[in-house]
Tab-separated table of N, CA and C in Angstrom:
chain	number	residue	atom	x	y	z
A	866	UNK	N	23.306	-24.152	11.313
A	866	UNK	CA	23.906	-25.305	10.767
A	866	UNK	C	23.464	-25.596	9.398
A	867	UNK	N	24.114	-25.845	8.822
A	867	UNK	CA	23.579	-26.477	6.979
A	867	UNK	C	23.925	-27.514	6.438
A	868	UNK	N	22.906	-28.200	6.230
A	868	UNK	CA	22.701	-29.515	5.882
A	868	UNK	C	22.315	-29.995	4.365
A	869	UNK	N	22.676	-30.953	3.950
A	869	UNK	CA	21.778	-31.298	2.670
A	869	UNK	C	20.777	-32.338	2.893
A	870	UNK	N	19.343	-32.340	2.206
A	870	UNK	CA	17.735	-32.419	2.714
A	870	UNK	C	18.022	-33.864	3.003
A	871	UNK	N	18.880	-34.690	2.792
A	871	UNK	CA	18.691	-36.105	3.327
A	871	UNK	C	19.267	-35.857	4.658
A	872	UNK	N	20.155	-35.128	5.185
A	872	UNK	CA	20.750	-35.170	6.705
A	872	UNK	C	19.887	-34.085	7.747
A	873	UNK	N	18.700	-33.445	7.190
A	873	UNK	CA	17.911	-32.660	8.099
A	873	UNK	C	17.453	-33.799	9.242
A	874	UNK	N	17.319	-33.537	10.259
A	874	UNK	CA	16.927	-34.350	11.335
A	874	UNK	C	15.431	-34.646	11.243
A	875	UNK	N	15.383	-35.937	11.250
A	875	UNK	CA	13.805	-36.617	11.121
A	875	UNK	C	12.862	-35.616	11.552
A	876	UNK	N	12.484	-35.158	12.455
A	876	UNK	CA	11.767	-34.520	13.382
A	876	UNK	C	11.351	-33.110	12.839
A	877	UNK	N	12.559	-32.803	11.848
A	877	UNK	CA	11.943	-31.332	11.197
A	877	UNK	C	11.591	-31.829	9.662
A	878	UNK	N	11.418	-33.026	9.194
A	878	UNK	CA	11.617	-33.162	7.802
A	878	UNK	C	9.952	-33.551	7.352
A	879	UNK	N	9.329	-33.746	8.256
A	879	UNK	CA	7.692	-33.337	8.049
A	879	UNK	C	7.175	-31.882	7.729
A	880	UNK	N	7.966	-31.167	8.943
A	880	UNK	CA	7.734	-29.894	8.584
A	880	UNK	C	8.329	-29.205	7.246
A	881	UNK	N	9.660	-29.619	6.987
A	881	UNK	CA	9.653	-29.190	5.473
A	881	UNK	C	8.785	-29.720	4.524
A	882	UNK	N	8.388	-30.951	4.632
A	882	UNK	CA	7.649	-31.011	3.624
A	882	UNK	C	6.272	-30.672	3.532
A	883	UNK	N	5.535	-30.112	4.761
A	883	UNK	CA	4.683	-29.272	4.816
A	883	UNK	C	4.766	-28.284	4.221
A	884	UNK	N	5.862	-27.542	4.449
A	884	UNK	CA	6.503	-26.189	4.056
A	884	UNK	C	6.345	-26.011	2.447
A	885	UNK	N	6.630	-27.177	2.243
A	885	UNK	CA	6.924	-27.220	0.766
A	885	UNK	C	5.757	-27.787	-0.632
A	886	UNK	N	4.845	-28.114	0.503
A	886	UNK	CA	3.409	-28.651	-0.010
A	886	UNK	C	2.320	-26.997	-0.204
A	887	UNK	N	2.684	-26.282	1.052
A	887	UNK	CA	2.117	-25.303	0.900
A	887	UNK	C	2.175	-24.220	0.397
A	888	UNK	N	3.484	-24.382	-0.600
A	888	UNK	CA	3.756	-23.437	-1.991
A	888	UNK	C	2.709	-23.628	-2.389
A	889	UNK	N	1.784	-24.768	-2.976
A	889	UNK	CA	0.702	-24.709	-3.893
A	889	UNK	C	-0.282	-24.039	-3.214
A	890	UNK	N	-0.271	-23.615	-1.904
A	890	UNK	CA	-1.784	-22.765	-1.784
A	890	UNK	C	-1.454	-21.387	-1.602
A	891	UNK	N	-0.112	-20.896	-2.090
A	891	UNK	CA	-0.043	-19.463	-1.919
A	891	UNK	C	-0.487	-18.538	-3.240
A	892	UNK	N	-0.681	-17.558	-2.785
A	892	UNK	CA	-1.496	-16.643	-3.758
A	892	UNK	C	-0.428	-15.453	-3.827
A	893	UNK	N	0.553	-15.719	-5.050
A	893	UNK	CA	1.623	-14.827	-5.442
A	893	UNK	C	1.476	-14.581	-6.983
A	894	UNK	N	0.446	-13.775	-7.342
A	894	UNK	CA	0.159	-13.556	-8.616
A	894	UNK	C	1.059	-12.265	-9.083
A	895	UNK	N	1.805	-11.492	-8.613
A	895	UNK	CA	2.784	-10.813	-8.527
A	895	UNK	C	3.973	-10.778	-8.953
A	896	UNK	N	4.570	-11.437	-7.628
A	896	UNK	CA	6.135	-11.786	-7.640
A	896	UNK	C	6.363	-12.921	-7.951
A	897	UNK	N	4.971	-14.177	-7.917
A	897	UNK	CA	5.572	-15.464	-9.020
A	897	UNK	C	6.676	-15.902	-7.582
A	898	UNK	N	6.594	-15.777	-6.426
A	898	UNK	CA	7.351	-16.151	-5.314
A	898	UNK	C	6.553	-16.899	-4.207
A	899	UNK	N	6.367	-18.349	-4.568
A	899	UNK	CA	5.444	-18.935	-3.868
A	899	UNK	C	6.076	-19.387	-2.038
A	900	UNK	N	5.632	-18.886	-1.310
A	900	UNK	CA	6.199	-19.214	0.040
A	900	UNK	C	5.167	-20.192	0.801
A	901	UNK	N	5.985	-21.765	1.526
A	901	UNK	CA	4.886	-22.038	2.375
A	901	UNK	C	5.723	-22.160	3.857
A	902	UNK	N	4.930	-22.536	4.831
A	902	UNK	CA	5.581	-22.624	6.062
A	902	UNK	C	4.944	-23.597	6.740
A	903	UNK	N	5.489	-23.952	8.061
A	903	UNK	CA	4.903	-25.130	8.586
A	903	UNK	C	5.514	-25.005	10.273
A	904	UNK	N	4.961	-24.794	11.255
A	904	UNK	CA	5.061	-24.498	12.555
A	904	UNK	C	4.475	-25.404	13.268
A	905	UNK	N	5.105	-26.469	14.157
A	905	UNK	CA	5.474	-27.408	15.176
A	905	UNK	C	4.791	-26.530	16.426
A	906	UNK	N	3.722	-26.955	17.077
A	906	UNK	CA	3.585	-26.506	18.453
A	906	UNK	C	3.607	-27.448	19.360
A	907	UNK	N	3.800	-26.994	20.906
A	907	UNK	CA	4.283	-27.952	21.857
A	907	UNK	C	3.700	-28.961	21.881
A	908	UNK	N	2.322	-29.255	21.781
A	908	UNK	CA	1.472	-30.606	21.724
A	908	UNK	C	1.437	-31.190	20.696
A	909	UNK	N	2.553	-31.035	19.524
A	909	UNK	CA	2.307	-31.707	18.357
A	909	UNK	C	1.515	-31.261	17.476
A	910	UNK	N	0.847	-30.672	17.777
A	910	UNK	CA	-0.172	-30.151	16.716
A	910	UNK	C	0.798	-29.243	15.258
A	911	UNK	N	0.446	-29.347	14.067
A	911	UNK	CA	1.303	-28.493	13.147
A	911	UNK	C	0.153	-27.629	12.385
A	912	UNK	N	0.613	-26.552	12.748
A	912	UNK	CA	-0.337	-25.265	11.565
A	912	UNK	C	0.516	-25.092	10.342
A	913	UNK	N	-0.021	-24.631	9.754
A	913	UNK	CA	0.444	-24.209	8.252
A	913	UNK	C	-0.065	-22.998	7.553
A	914	UNK	N	0.817	-22.402	6.582
A	914	UNK	CA	0.500	-20.859	6.116
A	914	UNK	C	1.117	-20.915	4.869
A	915	UNK	N	0.690	-19.919	4.057
A	915	UNK	CA	1.467	-19.558	2.716
A	915	UNK	C	1.397	-18.002	2.528
A	916	UNK	N	2.171	-17.545	1.831
A	916	UNK	CA	2.023	-16.161	1.609
A	916	UNK	C	0.913	-16.008	0.782
A	917	UNK	N	0.180	-14.328	0.747
A	917	UNK	CA	-0.699	-14.123	0.371
A	917	UNK	C	-0.288	-12.548	-0.050
A	918	UNK	N	-0.307	-12.258	-1.228
A	918	UNK	CA	-0.182	-11.194	-1.902
A	918	UNK	C	-1.291	-10.247	-1.949
A	919	UNK	N	-1.013	-9.018	-2.551
A	919	UNK	CA	-1.958	-8.087	-2.928
A	919	UNK	C	-1.609	-6.937	-3.622
A	920	UNK	N	-2.387	-6.440	-4.464
A	920	UNK	CA	-1.755	-5.292	-5.366
A	920	UNK	C	-1.088	-4.364	-4.631
A	921	UNK	N	-1.696	-4.225	-3.356
A	921	UNK	CA	-1.174	-2.974	-2.172
A	921	UNK	C	-0.155	-3.948	-1.503
A	922	UNK	N	1.121	-3.614	-2.240
A	922	UNK	CA	2.299	-4.640	-1.418
A	922	UNK	C	2.255	-4.596	-0.254
A	923	UNK	N	1.930	-3.574	0.291
A	923	UNK	CA	2.163	-3.480	1.896
A	923	UNK	C	1.003	-4.219	2.677
A	924	UNK	N	0.008	-4.671	1.725
A	924	UNK	CA	-0.785	-5.486	2.432
A	924	UNK	C	-0.692	-6.977	2.458
A	925	UNK	N	0.610	-7.428	1.767
A	925	UNK	CA	0.741	-8.838	1.446
A	925	UNK	C	1.035	-9.284	2.884
A	926	UNK	N	0.839	-10.685	3.000
A	926	UNK	CA	1.572	-11.526	4.504
A	926	UNK	C	2.161	-12.608	3.843
A	927	UNK	N	3.611	-12.915	4.748
A	927	UNK	CA	4.272	-13.747	4.670
A	927	UNK	C	3.735	-15.129	5.255
A	928	UNK	N	4.076	-16.521	4.349
A	928	UNK	CA	3.982	-17.563	4.982
A	928	UNK	C	4.166	-17.881	6.387
A	929	UNK	N	5.053	-17.557	7.149
A	929	UNK	CA	5.651	-17.506	8.341
A	929	UNK	C	4.910	-16.646	9.192
A	930	UNK	N	4.088	-15.643	8.667
A	930	UNK	CA	3.656	-14.811	9.758
A	930	UNK	C	2.037	-15.675	9.699
A	931	UNK	N	1.972	-16.165	8.487
A	931	UNK	CA	0.090	-16.505	8.230
A	931	UNK	C	-0.079	-17.570	9.526
A	932	UNK	N	1.248	-18.290	9.306
A	932	UNK	CA	1.381	-19.774	10.127
A	932	UNK	C	1.456	-19.305	11.528
A	933	UNK	N	2.438	-18.351	12.112
A	933	UNK	CA	2.458	-17.996	13.383
A	933	UNK	C	1.179	-17.663	14.054
A	934	UNK	N	0.552	-16.668	13.140
A	934	UNK	CA	-0.137	-15.935	13.561
A	934	UNK	C	-1.934	-16.663	13.996
A	935	UNK	N	-1.957	-17.605	12.933
A	935	UNK	CA	-3.069	-18.379	13.226
A	935	UNK	C	-2.745	-19.098	14.295
A	936	UNK	N	-1.316	-19.893	14.636
A	936	UNK	CA	-1.138	-20.576	15.628
A	936	UNK	C	-1.340	-19.724	16.764
A	937	UNK	N	-1.074	-18.642	16.787
A	937	UNK	CA	-1.492	-17.677	18.194
A	937	UNK	C	-2.850	-17.754	18.271
A	938	UNK	N	-3.557	-17.223	17.352
A	938	UNK	CA	-4.890	-17.179	17.337
A	938	UNK	C	-5.767	-18.126	18.007
A	939	UNK	N	-5.705	-19.339	17.272
A	939	UNK	CA	-6.157	-20.804	17.496
A	939	UNK	C	-5.611	-21.513	18.677
A	940	UNK	N	-4.554	-21.169	18.860
A	940	UNK	CA	-3.883	-21.776	19.939
A	940	UNK	C	-3.139	-21.317	21.068
A	941	UNK	N	-3.667	-20.224	21.395
A	941	UNK	CA	-2.789	-19.491	22.306
A	941	UNK	C	-2.080	-20.062	23.107
A	942	UNK	N	-2.378	-20.995	23.854
A	942	UNK	CA	-1.945	-21.550	25.058
A	942	UNK	C	-0.416	-22.459	24.634
A	943	UNK	N	-0.484	-22.736	23.309
A	943	UNK	CA	0.695	-23.579	22.553
A	943	UNK	C	2.061	-23.171	22.086
A	944	UNK	N	3.144	-23.378	22.830
A	944	UNK	CA	4.295	-22.463	22.247
A	944	UNK	C	4.705	-23.083	20.887
A	945	UNK	N	5.037	-22.335	20.136
A	945	UNK	CA	6.132	-22.595	18.829
A	945	UNK	C	7.150	-23.284	19.226
A	946	UNK	N	7.038	-24.619	18.631
A	946	UNK	CA	8.887	-25.175	18.907
A	946	UNK	C	9.758	-25.040	17.398
A	947	UNK	N	9.038	-25.262	16.723
A	947	UNK	CA	10.102	-25.053	15.162
A	947	UNK	C	9.369	-24.715	13.943
A	948	UNK	N	9.921	-23.832	12.947
A	948	UNK	CA	9.154	-23.358	12.084
A	948	UNK	C	9.934	-23.578	10.729
A	949	UNK	N	9.409	-24.307	9.802
A	949	UNK	CA	10.378	-24.649	8.228
A	949	UNK	C	9.143	-23.690	7.501
A	950	UNK	N	10.068	-23.256	6.469
A	950	UNK	CA	9.606	-22.076	5.515
A	950	UNK	C	10.358	-22.765	4.108
A	951	UNK	N	9.959	-22.851	2.875
A	951	UNK	CA	10.322	-23.213	1.591
A	951	UNK	C	9.602	-22.284	0.481
A	952	UNK	N	10.416	-22.007	-0.566
A	952	UNK	CA	9.751	-21.269	-1.456
A	952	UNK	C	10.083	-21.863	-3.047
A	953	UNK	N	8.986	-21.924	-3.580
A	953	UNK	CA	9.272	-21.968	-5.102
A	953	UNK	C	8.956	-20.683	-5.939
A	954	UNK	N	9.453	-20.898	-7.528
A	954	UNK	CA	9.294	-19.785	-8.432
A	954	UNK	C	9.328	-20.759	-9.583
A	955	UNK	N	8.345	-20.620	-10.808
A	955	UNK	CA	8.121	-21.169	-11.918
A	955	UNK	C	8.488	-22.658	-11.466
A	956	UNK	N	7.911	-23.149	-10.549
A	956	UNK	CA	7.510	-24.724	-10.421
A	956	UNK	C	8.717	-25.716	-9.789
A	957	UNK	N	9.722	-24.385	-9.726
A	957	UNK	CA	10.693	-25.102	-9.163
A	957	UNK	C	11.108	-24.670	-7.426
A	958	UNK	N	11.980	-25.431	-6.740
A	958	UNK	CA	11.996	-24.965	-5.196
A	958	UNK	C	13.660	-24.184	-5.530
A	959	UNK	N	13.870	-23.095	-4.469
A	959	UNK	CA	14.881	-22.365	-4.597
A	959	UNK	C	16.049	-23.604	-4.441
A	960	UNK	N	17.288	-22.834	-4.730
A	960	UNK	CA	18.195	-24.016	-4.625
A	960	UNK	C	18.723	-23.898	-3.456
A	961	UNK	N	18.783	-22.513	-3.078
A	961	UNK	CA	19.577	-21.930	-1.829
A	961	UNK	C	18.061	-21.643	-1.144
A	962	UNK	N	18.555	-21.870	0.492
A	962	UNK	CA	17.563	-21.963	1.555
A	962	UNK	C	16.661	-20.660	1.502
A	963	UNK	N	15.369	-20.113	1.389
A	963	UNK	CA	14.616	-19.321	1.517
A	963	UNK	C	15.100	-18.773	3.472
A	964	UNK	N	15.205	-17.404	3.446
A	964	UNK	CA	14.951	-17.066	5.239
A	964	UNK	C	14.037	-16.021	5.094
A	965	UNK	N	13.659	-16.377	6.566
A	965	UNK	CA	12.314	-15.263	6.865
A	965	UNK	C	12.653	-13.975	6.639
A	966	UNK	N	11.657	-12.669	6.175
A	966	UNK	CA	12.144	-11.429	5.966
A	966	UNK	C	12.234	-11.093	7.534
A	967	UNK	N	12.842	-9.662	7.269
A	967	UNK	CA	12.468	-8.739	8.853
A	967	UNK	C	11.588	-8.771	9.337
A	968	UNK	N	10.266	-8.684	9.003
A	968	UNK	CA	9.001	-8.484	9.720
A	968	UNK	C	8.669	-9.843	10.416
A	969	UNK	N	9.044	-11.011	9.648
A	969	UNK	CA	8.843	-12.312	9.956
A	969	UNK	C	9.928	-12.738	11.037
A	970	UNK	N	11.133	-11.999	11.097
A	970	UNK	CA	11.884	-12.400	12.139
A	970	UNK	C	11.672	-11.598	13.599
A	971	UNK	N	11.013	-10.371	13.324
A	971	UNK	CA	10.749	-9.851	14.523
A	971	UNK	C	9.585	-10.546	15.035
A	972	UNK	N	8.159	-11.118	14.476
A	972	UNK	CA	7.104	-11.658	14.833
A	972	UNK	C	7.851	-13.322	15.428
A	973	UNK	N	8.566	-13.689	14.953
A	973	UNK	CA	9.758	-14.826	15.517
A	973	UNK	C	10.253	-14.751	16.931
A	974	UNK	N	10.706	-13.379	16.837
A	974	UNK	CA	11.330	-13.060	18.066
A	974	UNK	C	10.384	-12.571	19.334
A	975	UNK	N	9.039	-12.277	18.789
A	975	UNK	CA	8.067	-11.775	19.944
A	975	UNK	C	7.516	-12.937	20.465
A	976	UNK	N	7.508	-14.291	19.462
A	976	UNK	CA	6.790	-15.436	20.118
A	976	UNK	C	8.011	-16.109	21.146
A	977	UNK	N	9.005	-15.976	20.763
A	977	UNK	CA	9.982	-16.370	21.562
A	977	UNK	C	9.982	-15.689	23.102
A	978	UNK	N	9.443	-14.603	23.172
A	978	UNK	CA	9.881	-13.791	24.376
A	978	UNK	C	8.217	-13.992	24.985
A	979	UNK	N	7.334	-14.263	24.163
A	979	UNK	CA	6.241	-14.804	24.793
A	979	UNK	C	6.089	-15.889	25.529
A	980	UNK	N	6.843	-16.738	24.869
A	980	UNK	CA	6.774	-18.108	25.502
A	980	UNK	C	8.063	-18.465	26.411
A	981	UNK	N	8.927	-17.366	26.275
A	981	UNK	CA	10.336	-17.790	27.028
A	981	UNK	C	10.779	-19.180	26.358
A	982	UNK	N	11.251	-19.181	25.141
A	982	UNK	CA	11.639	-20.552	24.514
A	982	UNK	C	11.723	-20.103	23.091
A	983	UNK	N	12.890	-20.921	23.026
A	983	UNK	CA	13.314	-20.726	21.159
A	983	UNK	C	12.694	-21.555	20.397
A	984	UNK	N	12.533	-21.133	19.134
A	984	UNK	CA	11.958	-21.587	18.231
A	984	UNK	C	13.160	-21.911	17.209
A	985	UNK	N	13.107	-23.257	16.717
A	985	UNK	CA	13.939	-23.539	16.126
A	985	UNK	C	13.325	-23.282	14.128
A	986	UNK	N	14.504	-22.795	13.284
A	986	UNK	CA	14.179	-22.332	12.251
A	986	UNK	C	14.277	-23.209	11.061
A	987	UNK	N	13.809	-23.481	10.422
A	987	UNK	CA	14.329	-24.832	9.129
A	987	UNK	C	14.162	-24.051	7.657
A	988	UNK	N	15.056	-23.345	7.227
A	988	UNK	CA	15.079	-22.829	5.925
A	988	UNK	C	15.383	-23.967	4.958
A	989	UNK	N	14.406	-24.337	4.100
A	989	UNK	CA	14.967	-25.101	3.154
A	989	UNK	C	15.329	-24.666	1.137
A	990	UNK	N	16.199	-24.931	1.024
A	990	UNK	CA	16.777	-25.087	-0.465
A	990	UNK	C	16.752	-26.276	-0.790
A	991	UNK	N	16.521	-26.442	-1.936
A	991	UNK	CA	16.863	-28.101	-2.888
A	991	UNK	C	18.233	-28.038	-3.042
A	992	UNK	N	19.320	-27.305	-2.657
A	992	UNK	CA	20.538	-27.386	-2.447
A	992	UNK	C	21.484	-27.744	-1.158
A	993	UNK	N	20.199	-26.734	-0.256
A	993	UNK	CA	21.081	-26.904	1.028
A	993	UNK	C	19.523	-26.644	1.972
A	994	UNK	N	19.638	-27.156	3.502
A	994	UNK	CA	18.657	-26.376	4.406
A	994	UNK	C	19.467	-26.209	5.673
A	995	UNK	N	19.458	-24.754	5.778
A	995	UNK	CA	19.645	-23.950	7.051
A	995	UNK	C	19.296	-24.281	8.205
A	996	UNK	N	19.489	-24.586	9.217
A	996	UNK	CA	19.083	-24.673	10.798
A	996	UNK	C	19.327	-23.683	11.381
A	997	UNK	N	18.671	-22.332	12.091
A	997	UNK	CA	18.796	-21.773	13.249
A	997	UNK	C	18.492	-22.352	14.428
A	998	UNK	N	19.034	-21.988	15.363
A	998	UNK	CA	18.488	-22.369	16.712
A	998	UNK	C	17.730	-21.683	17.485
A	999	UNK	N	17.507	-20.272	17.168
A	999	UNK	CA	16.474	-19.295	17.667
A	999	UNK	C	16.347	-18.196	16.336
A	1000	UNK	N	15.487	-17.228	16.288
A	1000	UNK	CA	15.010	-16.310	15.772
A	1000	UNK	C	15.885	-15.199	16.245
A	1001	UNK	N	16.785	-15.494	17.347
A	1001	UNK	CA	17.849	-14.201	17.460
A	1001	UNK	C	19.371	-14.446	16.727
A	1002	UNK	N	19.279	-15.932	16.007
A	1002	UNK	CA	20.416	-16.138	15.197
A	1002	UNK	C	20.189	-15.317	14.031
A	1003	UNK	N	18.858	-14.867	13.656
A	1003	UNK	CA	18.555	-14.406	12.167
A	1003	UNK	C	18.494	-12.752	12.324
A	1004	UNK	N	18.361	-12.191	13.679
A	1004	UNK	CA	17.795	-10.879	14.347
A	1004	UNK	C	18.592	-10.763	15.669
A	1005	UNK	N	19.982	-10.347	15.344
A	1005	UNK	CA	20.434	-10.135	16.657
A	1005	UNK	C	20.295	-8.997	17.344
A	1006	UNK	N	19.882	-7.953	16.868
A	1006	UNK	CA	19.553	-6.520	17.394
A	1006	UNK	C	17.914	-6.426	17.174
A	1007	UNK	N	17.465	-7.201	17.660
A	1007	UNK	CA	16.276	-7.039	17.420
A	1007	UNK	C	14.994	-5.834	18.357
A	1008	UNK	N	14.147	-5.342	17.980
A	1008	UNK	CA	13.396	-4.370	18.634
A	1008	UNK	C	12.706	-4.941	19.707
A	1009	UNK	N	12.724	-4.443	20.874
A	1009	UNK	CA	12.070	-5.042	22.066
A	1009	UNK	C	11.251	-4.046	23.000
A	1010	UNK	N	10.558	-4.104	23.642
A	1010	UNK	CA	9.551	-3.528	24.722
A	1010	UNK	C	10.717	-2.468	25.205
A	1011	UNK	N	11.817	-2.657	25.604
A	1011	UNK	CA	12.633	-1.571	26.441
A	1011	UNK	C	12.953	-0.537	25.281
A	1012	UNK	N	13.239	-0.630	24.214
A	1012	UNK	CA	13.076	0.674	23.155
A	1012	UNK	C	11.585	1.444	24.249
A	1013	UNK	N	10.728	0.661	23.315
A	1013	UNK	CA	9.255	1.228	23.910
A	1013	UNK	C	9.383	2.025	25.149
A	1014	UNK	N	10.043	1.380	26.255
A	1014	UNK	CA	9.505	1.588	27.576
A	1014	UNK	C	10.100	2.935	27.916
A	1015	UNK	N	11.631	3.394	26.650
A	1015	UNK	CA	12.691	4.027	27.064
A	1015	UNK	C	12.132	5.421	26.837
A	1016	UNK	N	11.117	5.451	26.023
A	1016	UNK	CA	10.414	6.848	25.371
A	1016	UNK	C	9.847	7.934	26.363
């Protein structure tokens, strides 16, 4: 579902604002693309993260995975309910919504499978906000344990 920001459901606005603020915590000296994320857990706890770059690009970690994996490590019995992501470059938020990369989509899918529940994904852009009801909406042909077991 596409919204303009004022029409984003109230329950997601706090997540969006936290994701936006987390772009200030990003370490992105190479790409200059600062990303922030916020994850709402089933007990109301909100966990945040920001992208962390490294000169060895393969060692970089996206904001979504930082937040999701921190949540899993520190709140293992609390399921993620919603995740918001925002990005800025040169001090301006992206006009179009920023979407999770393929690796983040796979981690989101694994979290949905782990907790047997969907995660709402709210992707912020200054001119539009896109909401997906599940990671499967973003990655319909996911890699699952059934592929591993069939080997």
